[in-house]
């Protein structure tokens, strides 16, 4: 039997394996990790006929250039991504949310995400990966997960255990909506900030800093004035928590965040907006909008229904 | 017990045990953490105990704040329940190549190097919590005269195994990581074992920790156990 694998000719900027992430490990210091944009992760798997929580390749900004070796395989790319397929005699412009067949020697070249951050590549089959605490998700900070917890590098091989055959090509019409207004629930230290500081937080625009990554999104802009204490006794953090350190520039915790932190929490991003928040690229403007708990719960339900609806269309 | 329960975002419960930080309050946090953990409540996907808080995160697809709050309010913590704790000894070398901030501490605390280390090595520490990075223990409590603030500008890279002090606490950097604590030494001992999925952390909340001073030779000869 022939070995099926990808040769990484160019790894890209931050290319990792991700799945649904890890649960119940905050108390020992290990965050969820997992695919940043959950909806695009699920859609990628459904398009290639996998279980929706199977491991995929996640990339940020520039993706990988992979050469395929082995039998026929079906692939798809989700997100807002510019990519190309190099086949024997032709080059094909790739379209997201469609499937393509690769044969021995074919290449997929993921050039870049388009005014967004993360994209996903799924294959019809199973990568050969190590799982830790039930997940292959790579956490480069603690070196946990597949590939020894490190991002993929040039020249490496990605082995494929098993290829499943797909008879029909699948596709959906889906357009990633961009958001500028991030809905936020007031945090547990909201009253640490001056009236002016609170006003700045909800009324002014912030710019996403280049220093953002899978751990956190740093923001620049008007400073948020703290009138109580710029430190709190260290306590747990979550995805979406917005901390304000002494310099007054907010930081939003993302999927690989430290599990404990000591800066006041001014707000928490509503779950409904998390997938779209992580896609906002450095240099973009964002604004926060306050909502209450019951609105956040209702909006999340609707978002989740929409996701399930998209999955069932495939 | 819990002074106040509020929501932290739409997918977590924030149980506040009050402003103070001491062993007694932290033991209550850990007992609630263990009680809830054993109950295996559907939808709860993480518990984060800290000095005086317990954060309970849940999957909003399965449950919600109101349901989890009700469960927590009706949870009885057995006050008689003993903490599952053990005593540990961690070897630390304070060679000047490791004690990166000892001079800073000498100035801030107005104590000399040996005075600082004597207090540190005689202390029996209590583990309040673990986290920030995988396996990092937060240990207390140092007396008033030993308390210094974090560095004004945190280091971009603190070496793996570094022992840091801040306020009444000591910690161990289980990985190379950014950090602002005052570094006084380094342990060759692995406090976090990524290959052990059952019990990756050597030190857990409730444990008692003493540090044992070792020489550079002993550090180099350490067999990693």
Short mmCIF file of C-alpha atoms in Angstrom, two decimals:
data_model
loop_
_atom_site.label_atom_id
_atom_site.label_comp_id
_atom_site.label_asym_id
_atom_site.label_seq_id
_atom_site.Cartn_x
_atom_site.Cartn_y
_atom_site.Cartn_z
CA UNK A 1 0.00 0.00 0.00
CA UNK A 2 1.21 3.44 -0.85
CA UNK A 3 1.99 5.96 1.86
CA UNK A 4 -0.23 8.96 1.84
CA UNK A 5 1.35 12.17 3.02
CA UNK A 6 1.82 15.88 2.41
CA UNK A 7 5.26 17.35 2.06
CA UNK A 8 5.41 20.84 3.54
CA UNK A 9 7.19 23.00 0.97
CA UNK A 10 6.31 26.16 2.91
CA UNK A 11 4.77 25.97 6.35
CA UNK A 12 3.22 29.44 6.51
CA UNK A 13 3.23 31.82 9.44
CA UNK A 14 1.36 29.99 12.17
CA UNK A 15 0.17 26.62 10.92
CA UNK A 16 -1.05 24.09 13.48
CA UNK A 17 -3.36 21.10 13.87
CA UNK A 18 -6.54 21.96 15.74
CA UNK A 19 -9.74 20.25 16.75
CA UNK A 20 -12.41 20.98 19.35
CA UNK A 21 -9.78 21.57 22.07
CA UNK A 22 -9.43 20.33 25.67
CA UNK A 23 -11.84 20.56 28.58
CA UNK A 24 -11.51 20.47 32.35
CA UNK A 25 -7.84 21.46 32.57
CA UNK A 26 -7.97 25.14 33.56
CA UNK A 27 -7.20 24.20 37.17
CA UNK A 28 -3.80 22.84 36.16
CA UNK A 29 -3.03 25.71 33.81
CA UNK A 30 -4.02 24.30 30.43
CA UNK A 31 -6.46 26.32 28.28
CA UNK A 32 -9.01 25.06 25.72
CA UNK A 33 -6.97 25.76 22.60
CA UNK A 34 -8.87 24.25 19.64
CA UNK A 35 -9.86 25.89 16.37
CA UNK A 36 -10.16 29.66 16.81
CA UNK A 37 -13.12 30.05 14.44
CA UNK A 38 -15.37 27.18 15.44
CA UNK A 39 -17.95 27.58 12.65
CA UNK A 40 -15.38 27.43 9.87
CA UNK A 41 -13.75 24.43 11.54
CA UNK A 42 -17.05 22.50 11.62
CA UNK A 43 -17.94 23.42 8.04
CA UNK A 44 -14.53 22.28 6.75
CA UNK A 45 -15.00 18.83 8.26
CA UNK A 46 -18.57 18.44 7.03
CA UNK A 47 -17.58 19.36 3.46
CA UNK A 48 -15.06 16.49 3.26
CA UNK A 49 -17.41 14.03 4.95
CA UNK A 50 -15.59 13.79 8.29
CA UNK A 51 -17.02 13.87 11.76
CA UNK A 52 -17.37 17.60 12.41
CA UNK A 53 -14.87 17.65 15.28
CA UNK A 54 -12.02 15.91 13.42
CA UNK A 55 -8.53 17.48 13.35
CA UNK A 56 -7.86 20.05 10.62
CA UNK A 57 -4.97 22.27 9.65
CA UNK A 58 -5.42 25.84 10.89
CA UNK A 59 -3.35 28.62 9.40
CA UNK A 60 -3.07 32.34 10.06
CA UNK A 61 -2.40 35.02 7.40
CA UNK A 62 -0.14 33.09 5.01
CA UNK A 63 -0.98 29.37 4.85
CA UNK A 64 1.09 26.37 3.83
CA UNK A 65 2.21 25.11 0.41
CA UNK A 66 1.70 21.35 0.46
CA UNK A 67 2.63 18.69 -2.07
CA UNK A 68 0.50 15.58 -1.97
CA UNK A 69 1.87 12.08 -2.29
CA UNK A 70 -0.37 9.03 -2.43
CA UNK A 71 -3.78 7.99 -3.71
CA UNK A 72 -6.72 10.31 -4.40
CA UNK A 73 -7.84 12.61 -1.64
CA UNK A 74 -10.55 15.26 -1.30
CA UNK A 75 -9.77 18.57 0.35
CA UNK A 76 -11.54 21.79 1.20
CA UNK A 77 -10.56 25.21 2.50
CA UNK A 78 -12.83 27.36 4.67
CA UNK A 79 -12.64 30.95 5.83
CA UNK A 80 -11.93 33.90 3.58
CA UNK A 81 -8.85 32.51 1.88
CA UNK A 82 -6.96 32.96 -1.38
CA UNK A 83 -5.49 29.67 -2.57
CA UNK A 84 -4.42 27.82 -5.69
CA UNK A 85 -4.16 24.21 -6.79
CA UNK A 86 -1.19 23.24 -8.93
CA UNK A 87 -2.15 20.16 -10.93
CA UNK A 88 -0.11 18.39 -13.63
CA UNK A 89 -1.07 20.60 -16.51
CA UNK A 90 -3.00 23.39 -14.98
CA UNK A 91 -3.36 25.87 -12.20
CA UNK A 92 -6.76 26.22 -10.59
CA UNK A 93 -7.92 29.24 -8.59
CA UNK A 94 -9.38 27.76 -5.43
CA UNK A 95 -12.78 28.71 -4.04
CA UNK A 96 -13.56 28.32 -0.37
CA UNK A 97 -16.41 25.99 0.69
CA UNK A 98 -15.93 23.75 -2.37
CA UNK A 99 -14.14 20.41 -2.52
CA UNK A 100 -11.23 19.45 -4.78
CA UNK A 101 -9.54 16.17 -5.60
CA UNK A 102 -5.78 15.90 -5.25
CA UNK A 103 -3.70 13.24 -6.93
CA UNK A 104 -0.08 12.27 -6.51
CA UNK A 105 2.18 15.26 -7.18
CA UNK A 106 -0.57 17.89 -6.91
CA UNK A 107 0.05 20.91 -4.75
CA UNK A 108 -2.18 23.18 -2.73
CA UNK A 109 -0.80 26.65 -2.21
CA UNK A 110 -2.60 28.69 0.45
CA UNK A 111 -1.44 32.20 -0.35
CA UNK A 112 -3.21 34.24 2.31
CA UNK A 113 -6.31 34.95 4.26
CA UNK A 114 -8.21 37.88 2.84
CA UNK A 115 -8.77 40.71 5.37
CA UNK A 116 -9.16 38.06 8.05
CA UNK A 117 -6.83 35.96 10.18
CA UNK A 118 -7.62 32.22 10.29
CA UNK A 119 -8.45 29.64 7.66
CA UNK A 120 -8.89 25.86 7.68
CA UNK A 121 -7.80 22.99 5.46
CA UNK A 122 -9.59 19.67 5.91
CA UNK A 123 -8.96 16.35 4.15
CA UNK A 124 -11.28 13.42 3.54
CA UNK A 125 -9.59 11.14 6.03
CA UNK A 126 -7.45 11.13 9.08
CA UNK A 127 -4.09 12.76 9.81
CA UNK A 128 -1.62 10.64 11.77
CA UNK A 129 -1.57 12.65 15.02
CA UNK A 130 -0.81 12.31 18.68
CA UNK A 131 -3.61 13.22 21.07
CA UNK A 132 -3.10 14.65 24.54
CA UNK A 133 -6.00 15.00 26.94
CA UNK A 134 -8.32 13.93 24.13
CA UNK A 135 -7.22 16.58 21.67
CA UNK A 136 -4.58 17.00 18.96
CA UNK A 137 -4.71 20.80 19.29
CA UNK A 138 -1.26 22.32 19.33
CA UNK A 139 -0.57 24.73 22.18
CA UNK A 140 2.84 26.14 21.29
CA UNK A 141 3.23 27.85 24.67
CA UNK A 142 3.15 24.66 26.75
CA UNK A 143 4.26 22.37 23.88
CA UNK A 144 1.11 20.32 24.24
CA UNK A 145 -0.63 18.40 21.48
CA UNK A 146 0.41 16.86 18.17
CA UNK A 147 3.72 17.67 16.43
CA UNK A 148 5.31 17.92 19.92
CA UNK A 149 3.23 21.01 20.55
CA UNK A 150 5.10 23.03 17.93
CA UNK A 151 3.85 24.77 14.82
CA UNK A 152 4.50 23.07 11.50
CA UNK A 153 7.81 23.80 9.77
CA UNK A 154 9.22 23.72 6.24
CA UNK A 155 10.31 20.32 4.93
CA UNK A 156 8.22 18.35 7.39
CA UNK A 157 5.96 15.47 6.32
CA UNK A 158 2.32 15.24 7.35
CA UNK A 159 1.35 11.59 7.38
CA UNK A 160 -2.20 10.53 6.60
CA UNK A 161 -3.50 7.36 8.26
CA UNK A 162 -6.47 6.75 6.14
CA UNK A 163 -8.30 8.28 3.21
CA UNK A 164 -12.05 8.01 2.92
CA UNK A 165 -13.59 8.11 -0.52
CA UNK A 166 -16.13 10.76 -1.35
CA UNK A 167 -18.41 10.27 -4.29
CA UNK A 168 -19.87 13.68 -4.89
CA UNK A 169 -18.31 17.07 -4.72
CA UNK A 170 -19.93 19.17 -2.07
CA UNK A 171 -20.19 22.91 -1.69
CA UNK A 172 -22.15 25.59 0.04
CA UNK A 173 -22.61 29.26 -0.56
CA UNK A 174 -21.37 30.99 2.51
CA UNK A 175 -20.00 34.45 3.02
CA UNK A 176 -18.11 35.21 6.22
CA UNK A 177 -19.71 38.29 7.73
CA UNK A 178 -17.31 40.82 9.15
CA UNK A 179 -18.08 42.69 12.34
CA UNK A 180 -16.75 45.88 13.77
CA UNK A 181 -19.04 46.10 16.79
CA UNK A 182 -18.16 43.46 19.37
CA UNK A 183 -20.91 42.73 21.87
CA UNK A 184 -19.68 42.65 25.43
CA UNK A 185 -21.11 41.85 28.86
CA UNK A 186 -19.80 44.02 31.72
CA UNK A 187 -16.94 42.36 33.61
CA UNK A 188 -16.57 41.69 37.32
CA UNK A 189 -14.27 44.73 37.78
CA UNK A 190 -16.28 47.15 35.65
CA UNK A 191 -16.48 49.59 38.57
CA UNK A 192 -12.69 49.83 38.84
CA UNK A 193 -12.85 52.28 35.94
CA UNK A 194 -13.74 55.97 36.01
CA UNK A 195 -16.97 57.25 34.44
CA UNK A 196 -14.80 58.65 31.67
CA UNK A 197 -12.99 55.29 31.32
CA UNK A 198 -16.27 53.39 30.98
CA UNK A 199 -17.44 55.90 28.37
CA UNK A 200 -14.21 55.51 26.42
CA UNK A 201 -14.59 51.72 26.51
CA UNK A 202 -18.07 51.69 25.00
CA UNK A 203 -17.92 54.75 22.76
CA UNK A 204 -14.46 54.95 21.22
CA UNK A 205 -12.81 52.87 18.54
CA UNK A 206 -9.79 50.65 19.22
CA UNK A 207 -7.24 49.32 16.78
CA UNK A 208 -6.18 45.67 16.79
CA UNK A 209 -2.43 45.51 17.46
CA UNK A 210 0.12 43.47 15.50
CA UNK A 211 1.08 41.80 18.79
CA UNK A 212 -2.08 39.67 18.69
CA UNK A 213 -1.90 35.88 18.45
CA UNK A 214 -3.78 32.74 19.54
CA UNK A 215 -3.25 33.76 23.18
CA UNK A 216 -4.65 37.23 23.08
CA UNK A 217 -5.74 40.23 21.05
CA UNK A 218 -4.07 43.44 22.11
CA UNK A 219 -5.81 46.71 21.41
CA UNK A 220 -4.48 50.22 21.01
CA UNK A 221 -6.32 53.49 21.23
CA UNK A 222 -7.67 55.77 23.92
CA UNK A 223 -6.56 54.73 27.41
CA UNK A 224 -9.12 53.40 29.89
CA UNK A 225 -8.68 55.10 33.25
CA UNK A 226 -8.62 52.90 36.36
CA UNK A 227 -9.52 54.64 39.65
CA UNK A 228 -9.46 51.70 42.08
CA UNK A 229 -6.47 49.38 41.54
CA UNK A 230 -4.59 48.32 38.42
CA UNK A 231 -3.99 44.87 39.94
CA UNK A 232 -6.41 42.35 41.41
CA UNK A 233 -5.62 39.14 43.30
CA UNK A 234 -4.81 36.67 40.53
CA UNK A 235 -7.84 34.66 39.47
CA UNK A 236 -9.16 32.57 36.59
CA UNK A 237 -9.46 33.78 33.01
CA UNK A 238 -11.64 32.69 30.11
CA UNK A 239 -11.78 33.09 26.37
CA UNK A 240 -13.20 36.52 25.63
CA UNK A 241 -12.30 38.18 28.94
CA UNK A 242 -11.09 41.75 28.40
CA UNK A 243 -8.36 42.71 30.89
CA UNK A 244 -7.03 46.23 31.27
CA UNK A 245 -3.38 46.33 32.46
CA UNK A 246 -1.87 49.46 34.07
CA UNK A 247 -1.04 51.02 30.68
CA UNK A 248 -4.79 51.30 29.94
CA UNK A 249 -4.72 49.28 26.69
CA UNK A 250 -7.23 46.40 26.76
CA UNK A 251 -6.21 42.79 25.98
CA UNK A 252 -8.82 40.20 24.96
CA UNK A 253 -8.06 36.63 26.03
CA UNK A 254 -8.17 34.16 23.13
CA UNK A 255 -8.13 30.34 22.96
CA UNK A 256 -4.51 29.73 24.14
CA UNK A 257 -4.70 32.27 27.00
CA UNK A 258 -2.92 31.96 30.35
CA UNK A 259 -5.45 30.44 32.75
CA UNK A 260 -4.80 32.92 35.58
CA UNK A 261 -4.35 36.67 35.47
CA UNK A 262 -4.17 39.66 37.77
CA UNK A 263 -5.52 42.58 35.76
CA UNK A 264 -9.04 43.97 36.23
CA UNK A 265 -11.72 42.56 33.93
CA UNK A 266 -13.70 45.35 32.31
CA UNK A 267 -15.84 43.06 30.14
CA UNK A 268 -16.29 39.70 28.46
CA UNK A 269 -16.99 39.23 24.75
CA UNK A 270 -20.38 37.55 24.21
CA UNK A 271 -19.98 33.97 22.94
CA UNK A 272 -22.00 34.83 19.82
CA UNK A 273 -19.22 37.11 18.58
CA UNK A 274 -16.16 34.99 19.35
CA UNK A 275 -15.77 33.32 15.91
CA UNK A 276 -15.92 36.69 14.19
CA UNK A 277 -13.78 38.49 16.79
CA UNK A 278 -10.78 36.22 16.17
CA UNK A 279 -10.98 36.96 12.44
CA UNK A 280 -10.43 40.71 12.88
CA UNK A 281 -6.97 41.42 11.52
CA UNK A 282 -4.30 43.73 12.97
CA UNK A 283 -4.80 47.35 12.00
CA UNK A 284 -8.61 46.99 11.88
CA UNK A 285 -10.87 49.10 14.05
CA UNK A 286 -13.25 47.65 16.59
CA UNK A 287 -15.86 49.05 18.93
CA UNK A 288 -17.53 47.50 21.96
CA UNK A 289 -21.27 47.46 22.48
CA UNK A 290 -22.82 46.55 25.81
CA UNK A 291 -25.45 43.80 26.00
CA UNK A 292 -26.97 42.01 28.97
CA UNK A 293 -26.79 38.33 29.85
CA UNK A 294 -30.21 37.31 28.55
CA UNK A 295 -29.62 39.01 25.18
CA UNK A 296 -26.23 37.31 24.94
CA UNK A 297 -27.85 33.92 25.61
CA UNK A 298 -30.56 34.47 22.99
CA UNK A 299 -28.12 35.72 20.36
CA UNK A 300 -25.86 32.73 20.93
CA UNK A 301 -28.80 30.35 20.48
CA UNK A 302 -29.62 31.97 17.15
CA UNK A 303 -26.00 31.86 16.03
CA UNK A 304 -25.76 28.19 16.98
CA UNK A 305 -28.99 27.40 15.08
CA UNK A 306 -27.56 29.14 12.03
CA UNK A 307 -24.35 27.08 12.29
CA UNK A 308 -26.32 23.81 12.56
CA UNK A 309 -28.46 24.90 9.65
CA UNK A 310 -25.37 25.50 7.48
CA UNK A 311 -23.97 22.11 8.44
CA UNK A 312 -27.21 20.37 7.55
CA UNK A 313 -27.19 22.00 4.10
CA UNK A 314 -23.99 20.16 3.21
CA UNK B 1 -18.63 30.58 52.34
CA UNK B 2 -19.40 32.15 48.97
CA UNK B 3 -20.03 35.85 49.45
CA UNK B 4 -21.45 36.47 46.04
CA UNK B 5 -22.20 34.65 42.79
CA UNK B 6 -22.26 36.59 39.54
CA UNK B 7 -21.84 35.89 35.85
CA UNK B 8 -18.52 36.30 34.09
CA UNK B 9 -19.65 36.74 30.52
CA UNK B 10 -22.41 34.43 29.28
CA UNK B 11 -20.62 31.12 29.87
CA UNK B 12 -19.19 31.25 33.39
CA UNK B 13 -20.14 31.57 37.03
CA UNK B 14 -17.95 33.75 39.26
CA UNK B 15 -18.00 32.58 42.89
CA UNK B 16 -16.48 35.25 45.11
CA UNK B 17 -15.26 34.26 48.59
CA UNK B 18 -14.49 37.85 49.62
CA UNK B 19 -11.49 40.14 49.39
CA UNK B 20 -9.11 38.44 51.81
CA UNK B 21 -6.42 35.93 50.87
CA UNK B 22 -5.55 33.32 53.47
CA UNK B 23 -5.24 29.54 53.79
CA UNK B 24 -8.62 29.19 55.43
CA UNK B 25 -10.55 30.93 52.65
CA UNK B 26 -8.51 29.17 49.97
CA UNK B 27 -9.27 25.78 51.57
CA UNK B 28 -12.97 26.58 51.22
CA UNK B 29 -12.43 27.42 47.53
CA UNK B 30 -10.60 24.13 47.01
CA UNK B 31 -13.32 22.16 48.83
CA UNK B 32 -16.02 23.67 46.64
CA UNK B 33 -13.86 22.98 43.58
CA UNK B 34 -13.47 19.32 44.58
CA UNK B 35 -17.14 18.91 45.48
CA UNK B 36 -18.36 20.33 42.14
CA UNK B 37 -15.76 18.37 40.22
CA UNK B 38 -16.87 15.08 41.74
CA UNK B 39 -20.49 15.81 40.85
CA UNK B 40 -19.67 15.76 37.11
CA UNK B 41 -22.40 18.25 36.29
CA UNK B 42 -23.51 18.19 32.68
CA UNK B 43 -22.33 21.20 30.71
CA UNK B 44 -19.58 22.33 33.08
CA UNK B 45 -16.37 22.28 31.08
CA UNK B 46 -13.84 23.92 33.41
CA UNK B 47 -13.25 24.92 37.01
CA UNK B 48 -10.61 27.46 38.01
CA UNK B 49 -9.94 27.79 41.73
CA UNK B 50 -7.73 30.71 42.80
CA UNK B 51 -6.84 32.41 46.11
CA UNK B 52 -10.39 33.48 46.90
CA UNK B 53 -12.49 32.78 43.80
CA UNK B 54 -13.86 29.82 41.93
CA UNK B 55 -14.75 30.30 38.29
CA UNK B 56 -17.04 27.66 36.80
CA UNK B 57 -17.21 27.70 33.01
CA UNK B 58 -19.86 25.89 31.06
CA UNK B 59 -20.89 25.08 27.51
CA UNK B 60 -23.63 27.52 26.55
CA UNK B 61 -24.93 24.99 24.01
CA UNK B 62 -25.82 22.64 26.87
CA UNK B 63 -26.69 24.75 29.90
CA UNK B 64 -26.81 28.35 31.16
CA UNK B 65 -25.97 30.67 34.04
CA UNK B 66 -29.28 30.28 35.83
CA UNK B 67 -29.15 26.48 35.88
CA UNK B 68 -25.55 26.26 37.05
CA UNK B 69 -26.10 28.95 39.69
CA UNK B 70 -29.00 26.97 41.14
CA UNK B 71 -26.91 23.82 41.30
CA UNK B 72 -24.02 25.61 43.03
CA UNK B 73 -26.33 27.32 45.53
CA UNK B 74 -27.78 23.95 46.45
CA UNK B 75 -24.44 22.22 46.72
CA UNK B 76 -23.46 21.29 50.22
CA UNK B 77 -19.79 21.28 51.00
CA UNK B 78 -18.78 18.79 53.60
CA UNK B 79 -16.90 20.95 56.07
CA UNK B 80 -15.37 17.83 57.57
CA UNK B 81 -13.91 16.82 54.23
CA UNK B 82 -10.14 16.81 54.55
CA UNK B 83 -8.05 18.41 51.88
CA UNK B 84 -6.29 15.94 49.67
CA UNK B 85 -2.82 17.28 50.36
CA UNK B 86 0.75 16.07 50.41
CA UNK B 87 4.14 17.40 51.51
CA UNK B 88 6.87 17.96 48.97
CA UNK B 89 10.49 19.00 48.94
CA UNK B 90 11.82 20.81 45.86
CA UNK B 91 15.59 21.23 45.30
CA UNK B 92 16.67 24.75 44.34
CA UNK B 93 20.07 26.08 43.35
CA UNK B 94 20.70 29.77 44.05
CA UNK B 95 23.96 30.11 42.13
CA UNK B 96 24.38 33.70 40.97
CA UNK B 97 23.77 32.56 37.37
CA UNK B 98 20.22 31.61 38.45
CA UNK B 99 19.33 34.28 41.04
CA UNK B 100 18.68 36.98 38.47
CA UNK B 101 16.91 39.44 40.79
CA UNK B 102 18.57 38.84 44.15
CA UNK B 103 20.35 42.21 44.07
CA UNK B 104 17.12 43.97 43.34
CA UNK B 105 15.53 42.19 46.31
CA UNK B 106 18.48 43.06 48.57
CA UNK B 107 17.86 46.73 47.84
CA UNK B 108 14.05 46.59 47.99
CA UNK B 109 13.87 44.53 51.18
CA UNK B 110 16.95 45.96 52.85
CA UNK B 111 18.17 42.43 53.61
CA UNK B 112 21.30 40.71 52.35
CA UNK B 113 21.34 37.69 50.07
CA UNK B 114 21.87 35.13 52.83
CA UNK B 115 19.13 36.62 55.00
CA UNK B 116 16.66 36.41 52.12
CA UNK B 117 17.60 32.82 51.30
CA UNK B 118 17.49 31.75 54.93
CA UNK B 119 13.88 32.89 55.29
CA UNK B 120 12.98 31.34 51.96
CA UNK B 121 14.47 27.90 52.69
CA UNK B 122 13.01 27.75 56.21
CA UNK B 123 9.51 28.52 55.05
CA UNK B 124 6.81 25.89 54.69
CA UNK B 125 4.73 27.05 51.72
CA UNK B 126 1.10 26.30 50.97
CA UNK B 127 -0.09 25.86 47.38
CA UNK B 128 -3.05 28.16 46.74
CA UNK B 129 -3.56 27.39 43.07
CA UNK B 130 -1.89 26.33 39.84
CA UNK B 131 -2.08 27.94 36.45
CA UNK B 132 -1.22 30.89 34.24
CA UNK B 133 1.10 28.45 32.44
CA UNK B 134 0.62 24.71 32.77
CA UNK B 135 1.56 23.48 36.23
CA UNK B 136 2.83 26.77 37.72
CA UNK B 137 2.14 26.70 41.48
CA UNK B 138 1.29 29.85 43.47
CA UNK B 139 2.77 29.32 46.94
CA UNK B 140 2.33 31.38 50.12
CA UNK B 141 2.83 33.03 52.48
CA UNK B 142 6.01 35.02 52.94
CA UNK B 143 6.21 37.39 55.89
CA UNK B 144 5.93 41.17 55.55
CA UNK B 145 9.68 41.82 55.40
CA UNK B 146 10.04 39.53 52.36
CA UNK B 147 7.37 41.13 50.20
CA UNK B 148 8.44 42.91 47.01
CA UNK B 149 6.49 44.04 43.98
CA UNK B 150 6.85 42.60 40.48
CA UNK B 151 9.56 43.98 38.18
CA UNK B 152 8.61 47.34 36.66
CA UNK B 153 9.16 45.85 33.22
CA UNK B 154 8.47 42.12 33.03
CA UNK B 155 11.08 39.86 31.38
CA UNK B 156 10.22 38.64 27.91
CA UNK B 157 11.73 35.26 28.79
CA UNK B 158 12.07 33.78 32.25
CA UNK B 159 14.12 30.53 32.10
CA UNK B 160 12.35 27.22 32.75
CA UNK B 161 12.65 26.09 36.38
CA UNK B 162 13.06 29.62 37.75
CA UNK B 163 11.81 30.30 41.28
CA UNK B 164 10.16 33.71 41.58
CA UNK B 165 8.92 35.85 44.46
CA UNK B 166 6.23 38.54 44.44
CA UNK B 167 4.34 39.96 47.41
CA UNK B 168 3.67 37.07 49.80
CA UNK B 169 4.00 34.44 47.09
CA UNK B 170 6.58 32.19 45.45
CA UNK B 171 6.15 30.39 42.13
CA UNK B 172 7.97 28.01 39.80
CA UNK B 173 8.18 28.70 36.06
CA UNK B 174 7.34 25.30 34.58
CA UNK B 175 8.14 26.58 31.08
CA UNK B 176 10.18 29.38 29.63
CA UNK B 177 7.66 32.19 29.68
CA UNK B 178 7.30 35.94 29.95
CA UNK B 179 7.07 37.01 33.58
CA UNK B 180 7.67 39.75 36.12
CA UNK B 181 8.47 37.91 39.36
CA UNK B 182 11.79 38.38 41.22
CA UNK B 183 13.91 35.35 40.33
CA UNK B 184 16.07 33.94 43.14
CA UNK B 185 17.03 30.46 41.93
CA UNK B 186 16.29 27.49 39.70
CA UNK B 187 15.10 23.94 40.22
CA UNK B 188 16.27 21.01 38.09
CA UNK B 189 13.11 19.21 39.16
CA UNK B 190 10.28 18.83 36.61
CA UNK B 191 7.13 20.15 38.26
CA UNK B 192 4.95 19.56 35.19
CA UNK B 193 4.99 16.31 33.22
CA UNK B 194 3.30 16.72 29.87
CA UNK B 195 3.35 12.95 29.25
CA UNK B 196 1.32 12.18 32.39
CA UNK B 197 -2.31 12.81 31.53
CA UNK B 198 -3.65 11.60 34.88
CA UNK B 199 -1.56 13.79 37.16
CA UNK B 200 0.67 16.14 35.16
CA UNK B 201 1.16 18.54 38.08
CA UNK B 202 3.52 17.57 40.85
CA UNK B 203 2.21 20.33 43.10
CA UNK B 204 -1.53 20.78 43.57
CA UNK B 205 -3.68 23.23 45.55
CA UNK B 206 -3.59 22.34 49.25
CA UNK B 207 -0.10 20.78 49.08
CA UNK B 208 2.73 21.89 51.35
CA UNK B 209 6.06 22.69 49.78
CA UNK B 210 9.53 23.19 51.25
CA UNK B 211 12.54 24.15 49.20
CA UNK B 212 15.92 22.50 49.75
CA UNK B 213 19.08 24.35 48.87
CA UNK B 214 21.45 22.48 46.56
CA UNK B 215 24.86 23.36 45.13
CA UNK B 216 25.70 23.86 41.47
CA UNK B 217 27.34 20.39 41.44
CA UNK B 218 24.19 18.78 42.83
CA UNK B 219 22.13 20.75 40.31
CA UNK B 220 24.23 19.47 37.41
CA UNK B 221 24.16 15.89 38.72
CA UNK B 222 20.41 15.91 39.23
CA UNK B 223 18.91 12.94 37.43
CA UNK B 224 15.64 14.64 36.61
CA UNK B 225 13.43 12.79 39.03
#
